[in-house]
Short mmCIF file of C-alpha atoms in Angstrom, two decimals:
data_model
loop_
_atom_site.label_atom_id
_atom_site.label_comp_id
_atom_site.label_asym_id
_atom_site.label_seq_id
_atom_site.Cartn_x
_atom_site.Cartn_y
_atom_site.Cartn_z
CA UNK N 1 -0.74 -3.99 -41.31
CA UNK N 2 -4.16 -4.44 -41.82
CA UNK N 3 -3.56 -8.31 -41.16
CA UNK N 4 -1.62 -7.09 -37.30
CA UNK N 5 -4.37 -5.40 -36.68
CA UNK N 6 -7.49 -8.24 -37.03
CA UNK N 7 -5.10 -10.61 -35.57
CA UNK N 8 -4.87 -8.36 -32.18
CA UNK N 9 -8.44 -6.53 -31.88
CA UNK N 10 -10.43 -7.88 -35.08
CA UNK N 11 -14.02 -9.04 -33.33
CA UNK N 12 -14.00 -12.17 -36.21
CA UNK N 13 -10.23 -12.41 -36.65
CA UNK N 14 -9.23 -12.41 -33.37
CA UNK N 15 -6.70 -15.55 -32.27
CA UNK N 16 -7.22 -17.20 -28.98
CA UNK N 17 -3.75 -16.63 -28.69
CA UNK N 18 -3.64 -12.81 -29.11
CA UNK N 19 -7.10 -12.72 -27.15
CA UNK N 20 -5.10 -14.40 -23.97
CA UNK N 21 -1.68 -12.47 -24.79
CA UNK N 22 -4.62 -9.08 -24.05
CA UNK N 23 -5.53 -10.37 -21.60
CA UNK N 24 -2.59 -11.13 -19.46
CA UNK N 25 -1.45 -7.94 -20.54
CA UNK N 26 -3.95 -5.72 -19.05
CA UNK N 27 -3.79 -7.72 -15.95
CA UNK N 28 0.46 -7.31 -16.16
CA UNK N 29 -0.52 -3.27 -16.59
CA UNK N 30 -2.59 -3.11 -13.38
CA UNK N 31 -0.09 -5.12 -11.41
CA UNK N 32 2.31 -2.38 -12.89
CA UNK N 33 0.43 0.56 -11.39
CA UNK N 34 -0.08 -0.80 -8.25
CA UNK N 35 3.55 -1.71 -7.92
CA UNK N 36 5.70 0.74 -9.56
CA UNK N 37 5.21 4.15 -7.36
CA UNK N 38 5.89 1.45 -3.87
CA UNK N 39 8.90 -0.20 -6.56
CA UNK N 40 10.71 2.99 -6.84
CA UNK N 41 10.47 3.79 -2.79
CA UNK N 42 12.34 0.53 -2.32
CA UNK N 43 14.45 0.20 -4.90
CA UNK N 44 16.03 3.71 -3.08
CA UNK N 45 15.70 2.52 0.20
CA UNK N 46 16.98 -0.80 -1.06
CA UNK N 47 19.91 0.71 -2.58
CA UNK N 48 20.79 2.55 0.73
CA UNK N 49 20.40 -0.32 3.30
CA UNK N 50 22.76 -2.34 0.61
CA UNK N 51 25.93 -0.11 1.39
CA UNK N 52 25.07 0.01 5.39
CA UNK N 53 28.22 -1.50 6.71
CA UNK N 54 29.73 0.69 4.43
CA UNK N 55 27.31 4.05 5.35
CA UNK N 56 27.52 3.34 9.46
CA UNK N 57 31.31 3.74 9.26
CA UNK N 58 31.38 6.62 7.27
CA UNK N 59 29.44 8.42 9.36
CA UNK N 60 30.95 6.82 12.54
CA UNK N 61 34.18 8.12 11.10
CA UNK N 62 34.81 11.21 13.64
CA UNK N 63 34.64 8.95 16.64
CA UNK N 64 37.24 6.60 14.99
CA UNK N 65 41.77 6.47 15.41
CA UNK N 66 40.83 9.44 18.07
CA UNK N 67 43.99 11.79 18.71
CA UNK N 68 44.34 11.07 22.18
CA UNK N 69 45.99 13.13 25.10
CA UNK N 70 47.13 10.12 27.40
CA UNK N 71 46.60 6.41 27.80
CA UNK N 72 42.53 4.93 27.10
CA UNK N 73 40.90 4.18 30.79
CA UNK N 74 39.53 1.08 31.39
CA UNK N 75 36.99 -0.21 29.55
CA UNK N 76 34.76 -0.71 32.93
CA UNK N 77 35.02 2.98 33.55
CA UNK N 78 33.98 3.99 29.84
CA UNK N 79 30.75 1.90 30.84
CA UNK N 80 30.21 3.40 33.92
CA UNK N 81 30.90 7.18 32.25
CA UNK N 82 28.11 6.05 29.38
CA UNK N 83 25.79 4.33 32.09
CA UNK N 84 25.83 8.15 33.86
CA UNK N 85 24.94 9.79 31.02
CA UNK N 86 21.86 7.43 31.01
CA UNK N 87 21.35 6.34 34.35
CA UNK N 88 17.61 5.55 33.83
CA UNK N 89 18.31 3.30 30.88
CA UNK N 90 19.42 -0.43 30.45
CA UNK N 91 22.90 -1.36 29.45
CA UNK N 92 22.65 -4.32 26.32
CA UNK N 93 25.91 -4.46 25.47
CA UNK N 94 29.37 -2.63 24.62
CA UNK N 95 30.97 -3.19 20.81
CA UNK N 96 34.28 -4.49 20.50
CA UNK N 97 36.29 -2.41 19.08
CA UNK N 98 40.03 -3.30 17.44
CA UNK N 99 41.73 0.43 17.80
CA UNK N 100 41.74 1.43 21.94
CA UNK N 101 42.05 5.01 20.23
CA UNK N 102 38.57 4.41 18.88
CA UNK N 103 35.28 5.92 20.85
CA UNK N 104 33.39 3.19 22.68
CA UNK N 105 30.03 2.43 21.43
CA UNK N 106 27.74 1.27 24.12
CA UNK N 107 24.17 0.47 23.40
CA UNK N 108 21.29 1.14 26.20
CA UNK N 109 17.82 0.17 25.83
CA UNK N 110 15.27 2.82 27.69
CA UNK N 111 11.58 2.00 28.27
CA UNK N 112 8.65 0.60 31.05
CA UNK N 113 8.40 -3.30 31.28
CA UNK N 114 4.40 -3.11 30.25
CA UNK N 115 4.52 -0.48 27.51
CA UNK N 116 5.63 -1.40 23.69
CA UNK N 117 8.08 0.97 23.37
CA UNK N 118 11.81 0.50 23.56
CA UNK N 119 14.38 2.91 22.38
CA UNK N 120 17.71 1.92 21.21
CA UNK N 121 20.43 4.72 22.07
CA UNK N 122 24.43 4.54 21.35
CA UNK N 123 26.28 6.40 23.87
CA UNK N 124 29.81 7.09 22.53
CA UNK N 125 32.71 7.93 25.11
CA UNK N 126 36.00 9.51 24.86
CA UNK N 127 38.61 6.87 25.77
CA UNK N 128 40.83 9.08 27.98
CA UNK N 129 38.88 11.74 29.27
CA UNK N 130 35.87 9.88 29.37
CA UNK N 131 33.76 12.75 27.66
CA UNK N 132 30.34 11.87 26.24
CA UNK N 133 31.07 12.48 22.24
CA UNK N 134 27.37 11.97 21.53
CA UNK N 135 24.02 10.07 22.39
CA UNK N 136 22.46 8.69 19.40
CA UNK N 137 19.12 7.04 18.79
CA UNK N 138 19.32 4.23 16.88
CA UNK N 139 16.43 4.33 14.57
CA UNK N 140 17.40 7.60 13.15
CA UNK N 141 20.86 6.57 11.78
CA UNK N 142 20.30 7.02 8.26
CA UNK N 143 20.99 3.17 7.44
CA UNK N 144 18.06 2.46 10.01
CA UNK N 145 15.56 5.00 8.62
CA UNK N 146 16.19 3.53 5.02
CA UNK N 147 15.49 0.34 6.56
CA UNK N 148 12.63 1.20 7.92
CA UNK N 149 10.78 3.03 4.67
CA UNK N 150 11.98 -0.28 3.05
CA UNK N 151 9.66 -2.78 5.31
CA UNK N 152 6.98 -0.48 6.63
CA UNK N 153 7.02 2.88 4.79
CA UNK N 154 7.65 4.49 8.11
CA UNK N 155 3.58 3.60 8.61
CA UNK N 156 4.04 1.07 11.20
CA UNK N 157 2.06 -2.24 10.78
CA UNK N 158 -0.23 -0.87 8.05
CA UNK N 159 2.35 -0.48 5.81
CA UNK N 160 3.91 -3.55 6.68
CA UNK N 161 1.09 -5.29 5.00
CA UNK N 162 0.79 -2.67 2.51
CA UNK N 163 4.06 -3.70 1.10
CA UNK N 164 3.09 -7.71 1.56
CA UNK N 165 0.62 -6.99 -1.08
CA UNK N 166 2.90 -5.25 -3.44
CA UNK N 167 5.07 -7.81 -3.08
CA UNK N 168 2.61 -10.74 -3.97
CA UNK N 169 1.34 -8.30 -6.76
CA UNK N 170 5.02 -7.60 -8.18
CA UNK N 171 5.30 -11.61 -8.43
CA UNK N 172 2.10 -11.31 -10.66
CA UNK N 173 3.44 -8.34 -12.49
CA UNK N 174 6.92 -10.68 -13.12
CA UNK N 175 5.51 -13.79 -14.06
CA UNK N 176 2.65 -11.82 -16.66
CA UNK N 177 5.89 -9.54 -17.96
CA UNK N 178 7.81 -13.11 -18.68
CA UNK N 179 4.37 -14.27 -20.28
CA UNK N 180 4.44 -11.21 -22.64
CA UNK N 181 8.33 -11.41 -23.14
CA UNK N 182 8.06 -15.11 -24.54
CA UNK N 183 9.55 -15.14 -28.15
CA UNK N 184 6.41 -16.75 -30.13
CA UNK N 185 7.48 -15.12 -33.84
CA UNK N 186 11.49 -13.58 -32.94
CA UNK N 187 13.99 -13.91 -35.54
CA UNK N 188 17.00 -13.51 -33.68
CA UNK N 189 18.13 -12.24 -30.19
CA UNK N 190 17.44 -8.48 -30.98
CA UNK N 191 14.87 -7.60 -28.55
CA UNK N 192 14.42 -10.37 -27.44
CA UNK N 193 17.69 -10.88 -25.14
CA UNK N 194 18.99 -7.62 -26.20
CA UNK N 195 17.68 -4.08 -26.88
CA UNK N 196 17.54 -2.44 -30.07
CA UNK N 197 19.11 0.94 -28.73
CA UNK N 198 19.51 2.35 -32.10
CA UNK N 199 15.78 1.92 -33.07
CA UNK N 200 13.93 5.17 -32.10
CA UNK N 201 10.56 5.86 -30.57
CA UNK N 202 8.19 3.20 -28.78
CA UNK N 203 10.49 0.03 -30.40
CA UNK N 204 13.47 1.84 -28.34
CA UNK N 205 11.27 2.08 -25.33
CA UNK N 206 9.66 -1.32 -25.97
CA UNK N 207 12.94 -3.24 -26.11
CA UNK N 208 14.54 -1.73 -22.80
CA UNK N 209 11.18 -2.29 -21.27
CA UNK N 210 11.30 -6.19 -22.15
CA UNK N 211 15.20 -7.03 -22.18
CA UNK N 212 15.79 -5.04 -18.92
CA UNK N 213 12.87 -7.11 -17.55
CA UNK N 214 13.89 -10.61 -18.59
CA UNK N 215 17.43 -10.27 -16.83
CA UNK N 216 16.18 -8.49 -13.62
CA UNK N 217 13.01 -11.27 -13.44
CA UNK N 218 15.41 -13.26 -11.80
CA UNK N 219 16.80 -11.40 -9.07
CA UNK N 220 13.66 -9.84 -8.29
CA UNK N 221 11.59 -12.90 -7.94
CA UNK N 222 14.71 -13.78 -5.36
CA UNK N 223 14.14 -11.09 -3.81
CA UNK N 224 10.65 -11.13 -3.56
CA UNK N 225 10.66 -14.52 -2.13
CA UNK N 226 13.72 -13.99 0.25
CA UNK N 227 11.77 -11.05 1.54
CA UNK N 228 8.64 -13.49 2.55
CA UNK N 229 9.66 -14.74 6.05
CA UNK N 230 9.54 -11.47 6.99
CA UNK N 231 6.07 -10.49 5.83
CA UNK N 232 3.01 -10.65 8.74
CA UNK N 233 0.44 -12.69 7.10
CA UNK N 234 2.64 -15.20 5.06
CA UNK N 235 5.68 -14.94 7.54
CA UNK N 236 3.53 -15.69 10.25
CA UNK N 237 1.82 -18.88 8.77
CA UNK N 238 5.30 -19.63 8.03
CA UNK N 239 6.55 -19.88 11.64
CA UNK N 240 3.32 -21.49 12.80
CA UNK N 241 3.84 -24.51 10.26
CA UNK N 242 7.67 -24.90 10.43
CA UNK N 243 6.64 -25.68 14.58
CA UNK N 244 4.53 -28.17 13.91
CA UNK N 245 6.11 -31.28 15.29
CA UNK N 246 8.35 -29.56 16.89
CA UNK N 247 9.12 -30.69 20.87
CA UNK N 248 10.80 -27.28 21.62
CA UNK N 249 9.34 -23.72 20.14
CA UNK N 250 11.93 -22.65 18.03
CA UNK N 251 12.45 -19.03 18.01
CA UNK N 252 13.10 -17.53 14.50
CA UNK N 253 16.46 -15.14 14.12
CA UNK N 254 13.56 -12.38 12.11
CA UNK N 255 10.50 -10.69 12.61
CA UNK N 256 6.92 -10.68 10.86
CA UNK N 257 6.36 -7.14 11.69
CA UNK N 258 6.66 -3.91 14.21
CA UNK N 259 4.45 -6.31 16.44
CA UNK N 260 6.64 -9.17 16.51
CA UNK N 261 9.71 -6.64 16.44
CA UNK N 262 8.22 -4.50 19.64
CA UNK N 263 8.14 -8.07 21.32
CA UNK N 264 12.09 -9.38 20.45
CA UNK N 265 12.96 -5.52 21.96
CA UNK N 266 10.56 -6.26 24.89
CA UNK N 267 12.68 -9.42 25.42
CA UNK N 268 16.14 -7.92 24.65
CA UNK N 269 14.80 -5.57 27.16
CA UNK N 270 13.90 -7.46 30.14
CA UNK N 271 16.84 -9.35 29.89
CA UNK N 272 19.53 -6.84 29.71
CA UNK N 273 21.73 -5.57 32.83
CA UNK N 274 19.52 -2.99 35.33
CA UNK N 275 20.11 0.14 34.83
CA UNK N 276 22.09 2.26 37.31
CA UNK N 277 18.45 4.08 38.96
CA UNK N 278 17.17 0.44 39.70
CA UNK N 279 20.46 -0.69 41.65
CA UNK N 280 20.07 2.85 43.57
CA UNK N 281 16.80 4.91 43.67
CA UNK N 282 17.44 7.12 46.40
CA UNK N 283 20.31 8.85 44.08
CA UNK N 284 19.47 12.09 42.49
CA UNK N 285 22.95 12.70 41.12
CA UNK N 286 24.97 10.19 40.23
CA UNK N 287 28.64 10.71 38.43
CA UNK N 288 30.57 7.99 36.44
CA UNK N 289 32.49 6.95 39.89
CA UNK N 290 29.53 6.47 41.80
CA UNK N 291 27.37 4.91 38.96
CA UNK N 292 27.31 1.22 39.16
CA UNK N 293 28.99 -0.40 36.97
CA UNK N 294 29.25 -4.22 35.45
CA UNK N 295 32.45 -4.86 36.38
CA UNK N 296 34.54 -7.61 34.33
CA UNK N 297 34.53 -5.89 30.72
CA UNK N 298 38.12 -5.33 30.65
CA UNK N 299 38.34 -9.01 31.75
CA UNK N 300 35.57 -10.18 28.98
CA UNK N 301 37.13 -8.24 26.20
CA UNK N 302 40.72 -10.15 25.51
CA UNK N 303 39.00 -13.20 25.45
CA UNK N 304 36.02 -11.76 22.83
CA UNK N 305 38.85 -10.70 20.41
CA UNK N 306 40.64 -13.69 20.07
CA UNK N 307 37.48 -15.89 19.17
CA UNK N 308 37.97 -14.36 15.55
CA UNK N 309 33.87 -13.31 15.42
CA UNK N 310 33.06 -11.23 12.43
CA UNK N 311 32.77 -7.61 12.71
CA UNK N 312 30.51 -6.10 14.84
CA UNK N 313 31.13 -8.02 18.12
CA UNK N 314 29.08 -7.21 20.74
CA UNK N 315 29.96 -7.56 24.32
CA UNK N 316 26.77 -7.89 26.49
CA UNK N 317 27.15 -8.21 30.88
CA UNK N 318 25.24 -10.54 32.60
CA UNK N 319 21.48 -8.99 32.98
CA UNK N 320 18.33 -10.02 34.05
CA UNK N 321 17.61 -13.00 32.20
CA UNK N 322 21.00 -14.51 31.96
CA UNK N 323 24.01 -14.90 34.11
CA UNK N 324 26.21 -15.16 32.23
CA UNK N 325 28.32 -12.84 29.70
CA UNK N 326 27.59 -12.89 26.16
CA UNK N 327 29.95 -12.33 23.06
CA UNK N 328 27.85 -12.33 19.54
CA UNK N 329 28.92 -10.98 16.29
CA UNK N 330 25.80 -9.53 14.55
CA UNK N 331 26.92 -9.50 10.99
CA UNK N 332 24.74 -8.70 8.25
CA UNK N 333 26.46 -11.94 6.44
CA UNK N 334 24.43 -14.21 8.69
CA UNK N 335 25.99 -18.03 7.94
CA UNK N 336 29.17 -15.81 10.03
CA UNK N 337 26.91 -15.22 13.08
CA UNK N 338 27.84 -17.03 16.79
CA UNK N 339 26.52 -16.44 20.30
CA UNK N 340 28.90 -17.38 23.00
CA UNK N 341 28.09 -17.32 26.49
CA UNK N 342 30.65 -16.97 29.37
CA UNK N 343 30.58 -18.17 33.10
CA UNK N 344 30.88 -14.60 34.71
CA UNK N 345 33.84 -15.86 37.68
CA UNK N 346 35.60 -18.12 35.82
CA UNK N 347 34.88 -16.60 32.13
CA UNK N 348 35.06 -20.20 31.14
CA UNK N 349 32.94 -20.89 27.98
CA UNK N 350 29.50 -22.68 29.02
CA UNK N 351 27.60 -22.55 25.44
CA UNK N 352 27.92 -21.13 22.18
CA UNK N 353 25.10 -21.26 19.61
CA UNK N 354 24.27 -19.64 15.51
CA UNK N 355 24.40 -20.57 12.27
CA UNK N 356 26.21 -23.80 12.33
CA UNK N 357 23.78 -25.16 15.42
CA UNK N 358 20.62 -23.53 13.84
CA UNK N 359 17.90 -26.14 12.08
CA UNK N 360 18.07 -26.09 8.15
CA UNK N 361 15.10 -24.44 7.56
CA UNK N 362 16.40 -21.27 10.26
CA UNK N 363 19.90 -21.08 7.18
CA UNK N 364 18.28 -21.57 4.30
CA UNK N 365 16.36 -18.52 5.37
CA UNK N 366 19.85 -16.80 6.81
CA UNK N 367 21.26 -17.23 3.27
CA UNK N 368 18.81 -15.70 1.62
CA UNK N 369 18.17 -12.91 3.79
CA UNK N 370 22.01 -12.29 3.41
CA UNK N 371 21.99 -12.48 0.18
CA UNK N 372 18.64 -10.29 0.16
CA UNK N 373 20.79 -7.50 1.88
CA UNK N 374 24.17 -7.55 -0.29
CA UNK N 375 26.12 -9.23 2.91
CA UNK N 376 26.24 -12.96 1.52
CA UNK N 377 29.67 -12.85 -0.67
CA UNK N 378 30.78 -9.42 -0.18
CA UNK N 379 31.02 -6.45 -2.63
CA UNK N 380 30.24 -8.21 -5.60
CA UNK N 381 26.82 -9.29 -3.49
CA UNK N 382 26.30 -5.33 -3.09
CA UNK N 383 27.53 -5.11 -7.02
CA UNK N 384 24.62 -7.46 -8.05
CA UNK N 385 22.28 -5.88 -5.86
CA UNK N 386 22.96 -2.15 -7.21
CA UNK N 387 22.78 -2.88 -10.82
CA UNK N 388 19.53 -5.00 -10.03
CA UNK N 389 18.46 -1.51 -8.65
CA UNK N 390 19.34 0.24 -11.49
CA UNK N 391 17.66 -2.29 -13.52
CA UNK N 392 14.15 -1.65 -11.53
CA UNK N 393 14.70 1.69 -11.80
CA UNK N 394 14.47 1.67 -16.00
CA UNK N 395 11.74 -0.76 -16.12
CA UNK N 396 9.97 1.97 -13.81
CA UNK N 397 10.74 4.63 -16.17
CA UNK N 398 10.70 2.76 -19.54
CA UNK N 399 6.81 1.48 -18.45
CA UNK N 400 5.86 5.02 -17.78
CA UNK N 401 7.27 6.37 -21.35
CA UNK N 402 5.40 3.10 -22.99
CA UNK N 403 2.18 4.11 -20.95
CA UNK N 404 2.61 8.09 -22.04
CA UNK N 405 3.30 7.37 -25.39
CA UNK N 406 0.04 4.28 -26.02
CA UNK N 407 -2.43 6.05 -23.64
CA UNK N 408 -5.92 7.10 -25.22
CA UNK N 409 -7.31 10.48 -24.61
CA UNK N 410 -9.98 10.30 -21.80
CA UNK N 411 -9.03 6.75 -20.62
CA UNK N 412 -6.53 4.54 -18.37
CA UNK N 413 -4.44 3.16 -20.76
CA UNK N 414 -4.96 -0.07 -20.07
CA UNK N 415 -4.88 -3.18 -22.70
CA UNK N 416 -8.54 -3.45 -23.83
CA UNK N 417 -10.54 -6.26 -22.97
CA UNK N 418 -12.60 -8.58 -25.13
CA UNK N 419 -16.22 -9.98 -24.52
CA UNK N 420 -16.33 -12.62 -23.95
CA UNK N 421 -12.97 -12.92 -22.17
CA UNK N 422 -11.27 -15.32 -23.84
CA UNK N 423 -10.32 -18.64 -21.84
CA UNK N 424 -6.66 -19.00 -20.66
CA UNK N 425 -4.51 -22.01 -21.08
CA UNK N 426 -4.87 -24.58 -18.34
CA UNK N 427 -1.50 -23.99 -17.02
CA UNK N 428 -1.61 -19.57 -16.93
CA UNK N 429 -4.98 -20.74 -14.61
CA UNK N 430 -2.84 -23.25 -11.97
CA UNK N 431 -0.21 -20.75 -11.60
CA UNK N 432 -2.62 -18.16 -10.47
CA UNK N 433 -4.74 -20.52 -8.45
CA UNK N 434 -1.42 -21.61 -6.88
CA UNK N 435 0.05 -18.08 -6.08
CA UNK N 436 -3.37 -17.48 -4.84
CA UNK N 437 -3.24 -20.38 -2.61
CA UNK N 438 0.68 -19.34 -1.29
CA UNK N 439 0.34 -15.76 -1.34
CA UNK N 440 -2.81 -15.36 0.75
CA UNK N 441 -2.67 -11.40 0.89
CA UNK N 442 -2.79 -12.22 -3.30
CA UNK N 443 -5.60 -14.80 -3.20
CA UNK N 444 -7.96 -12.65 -1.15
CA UNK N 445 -7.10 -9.09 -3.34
CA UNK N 446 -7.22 -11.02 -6.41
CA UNK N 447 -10.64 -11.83 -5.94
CA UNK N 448 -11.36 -8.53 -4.67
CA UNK N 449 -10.09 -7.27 -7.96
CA UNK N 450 -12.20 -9.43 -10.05
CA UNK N 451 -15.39 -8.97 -7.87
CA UNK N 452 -14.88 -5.13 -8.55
CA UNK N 453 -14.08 -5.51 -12.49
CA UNK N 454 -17.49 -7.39 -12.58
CA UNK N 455 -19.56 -4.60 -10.67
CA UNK N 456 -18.03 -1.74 -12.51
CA UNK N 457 -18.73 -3.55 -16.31
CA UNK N 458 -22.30 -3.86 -14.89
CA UNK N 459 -22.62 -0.38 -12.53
CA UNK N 460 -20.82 1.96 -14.82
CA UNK N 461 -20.31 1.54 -18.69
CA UNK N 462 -18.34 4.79 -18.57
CA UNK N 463 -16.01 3.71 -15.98
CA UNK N 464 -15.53 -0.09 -17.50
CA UNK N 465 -14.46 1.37 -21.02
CA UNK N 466 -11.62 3.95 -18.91
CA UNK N 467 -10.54 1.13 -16.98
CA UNK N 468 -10.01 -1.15 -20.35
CA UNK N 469 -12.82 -3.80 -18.79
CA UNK N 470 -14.86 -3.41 -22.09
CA UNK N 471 -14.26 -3.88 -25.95
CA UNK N 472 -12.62 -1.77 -27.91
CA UNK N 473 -15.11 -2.24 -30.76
CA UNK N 474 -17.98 -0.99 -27.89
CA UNK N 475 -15.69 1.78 -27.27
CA UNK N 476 -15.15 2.60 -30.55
CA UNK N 477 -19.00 2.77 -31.18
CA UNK N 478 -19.72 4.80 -28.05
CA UNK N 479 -17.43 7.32 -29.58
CA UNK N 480 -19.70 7.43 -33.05
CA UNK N 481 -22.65 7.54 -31.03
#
């Protein structure tokens, strides 16, 4: 024991090695703090965005297989009857749906051409009577609010690069874990790619810690990097170098941000059919027979189902923008998507573009995001994706009961450091230097970190030995004094 003991914190027996393995370790723990409380948030909102194919018809479930008192109406004239019931909004597109007996969903965009906000709204119509079932805003379907605490916290652009930081500091907290997992002395697989369940107390805790770590490493690193286009700072550099070279902008199928975001709805905006109070102003009252209409769905629609597009299919009219109509499926499984464009007399096909006609770098990043939202390969994507939640969800908790049960009284908790910190092998240094260099948002807080440690060992000897930054021997000796 008392061998363990110089080898870890002994000030004239103490290993290089075990001096390093402290160090990475207290830098692993303050990765951990930062990250677990944001790692919880969106492992929940993760795990509710996974199963939102699956969530959105649930609750769409009353408007579905309707009971219905005599033949459906046209489709034209469940437009119009949703256009009345917004007349001061912009029609974007009607969904395709298989069963006539089934509500139509038509989407409207409302908003002013020079302000930044656009709001999505569903209007759902009764097929035969034509009665407005409900007006829903988009962003607070329950799949869309999950997806929004998942990529801003709900806080707009602030927390969008909140959570760019916890993501560059979870890849430090991943990489340091693996560090610390690495079998140096293990005889065996127990603990090492296994827990030792039936071992009590902080081993117990220890080996669910580590095991659950090493096997969810992997998919969270994949996540973490599939997540990265969509950041501000690194997404944006992204799309700035993939142009370079490039004769023709291309425009990327995700965002960097609410900014970016407000812009593609600005866009989606301007471009989709006039609403029914541009075409006539001088109306006060308007009913679904006088409302004008964008006639030719009933036309469009035969011709949308039999192009075998995956599920949801969106029908949008000829608008501002374009002239043409516009069939797209908007799958979550994005390598599925397809954009087909239609002459509006002769509904002859005059384009189609998506995943097949989109440059390499445009599907790699598809895949991944597909993959990144359980859509890629089905249920067994949204399998993998739930048990990796689970899995974040134990390292949260088995970290905490592993900090409860190691903390000191009256300080952090945090691995101890040694003076003079001990150097780091050549290769621990390039990996930070070059997640420093391709994480920026990590490079810059890194060396905020490190400029802080330094001013707090030198400003506040009280505050350096709570935080971990000084000995424990000097801590030990404080306490005697």
């Amino acid at each position: 024991m008392n061998t363990i003991i110089r080898n870890i914190v002994g000030p004239q027996g103490t290993s290089v090695r075990s001096a390093a393995y402290r160090t990475v370790w207290r830098w692993h723990f303050y990765a951990g703090l930062f990250c677990l409380p944001f790692v919880l948030v969106l492992s929940l909102s993760g795990a509710v965005y996974l199963f939102k194919p699956q969530l959105d018809a649930w609750l769409d479930r009353p408007y579905d297989h309707l009971a219905l008192a005599g033949a459906p109406q046209s489709l034209d004239a469940q437009v119009a009857a949703a256009q009345a019931a917004l007349p001061d909004a912009r029609l974007t597109s009607l969904e395709l749906r298989a069963d006539p007996a089934d509500a139509a969903r038509v989407a409207f965009m409302t908003g002013r051409r020079d302000a930044d906000d656009f709001v999505i709204q569903r209007v759902l119509v009764r097929p035969d009577t034509l009665e407005i079932l409900a007006i829903q805003d988009d962003k607070y379907r329950p799949s869309q609010l999950a997806g929004g605490i998942h990529g801003t916290l709900l806080l707009g652009t602030p927390g969008h690069v909140l959570l760019e930081l916890v993501g560059a500091w979870a890849i430090v907290m991943i990489v340091s874990g693996l560090y610390l997992w690495w079998p140096r002395d293990a005889k065996g697989l127990a603990g090492v790619a296994y827990p030792r369940l039936s071992e009590g107390g902080r081993m117990f805790w220890r080996d669910l810690h580590a095991v659950t770590g090493l096997w969810v490493s992997f998919f969270a690193l994949f996540l973490l990097i599939t997540a990265l286009p969509w950041t501000l700072v690194w997404g944006e550099s992204f799309r700035f170098a993939r142009n370079i070279g490039e004769k023709v902008l291309v425009h990327s199928d995700w965002t960097t941000g609410p900014a970016d975001e407000r812009e593609q709805r600005k866009a989606q905006f301007q471009q989709a059919a006039p609403a029914a109070s541009e075409h006539a102003e001088h109306q006060h009252h308007m009913t679904a027979a006088a409302a004008p209409t964008h006639a030719g769905f009933d036309r469009i629609a035969p011709i949308a189902a039999g192009l075998g597009l995956a599920e949801p299919v969106l029908i949008a009219p000829p608008g501002s923008a374009s002239p043409n109509w516009n069939v797209q499926s908007k799958t979550q499984n994005r390598p599925l998507r397809r954009s087909i464009d239609f002459d509006p007399e002769s509904l002859r096909q005059v384009g189609e573009t998506g995943f097949a006609t989109s440059p390499l770098v445009e599907r790699i990043v598809g895949v991944g995001v597909a993959a990144h939202e359980g859509q890629l390969f089905g249920w067994p994507n949204q399998l993998l994706g739930l048990l990796s939640v689970i899995g974040y969800l134990l390292l949260v908790v088995s970290s905490v009961a592993l900090w409860w049960r190691r903390r000191p009284r009256g300080a952090l908790g945090a691995p101890p450091a040694f003076a003079p910190e001990p150097r780091l092998a050549p290769f621990v240094v390039g990996l930070v230097v070059a997640l420093g260099l391709l994480l920026p948002t990590l490079g810059l807080s890194l060396l905020a970190v490190l400029a802080a440690e330094q001013i707090i060992r030198r400003a506040s000897p009280g505050a350096s030995r709570w935080l971990g930054l000084r000995p424990i021997e000097e801590r030990a000796a404080a306490r005697q004094s």
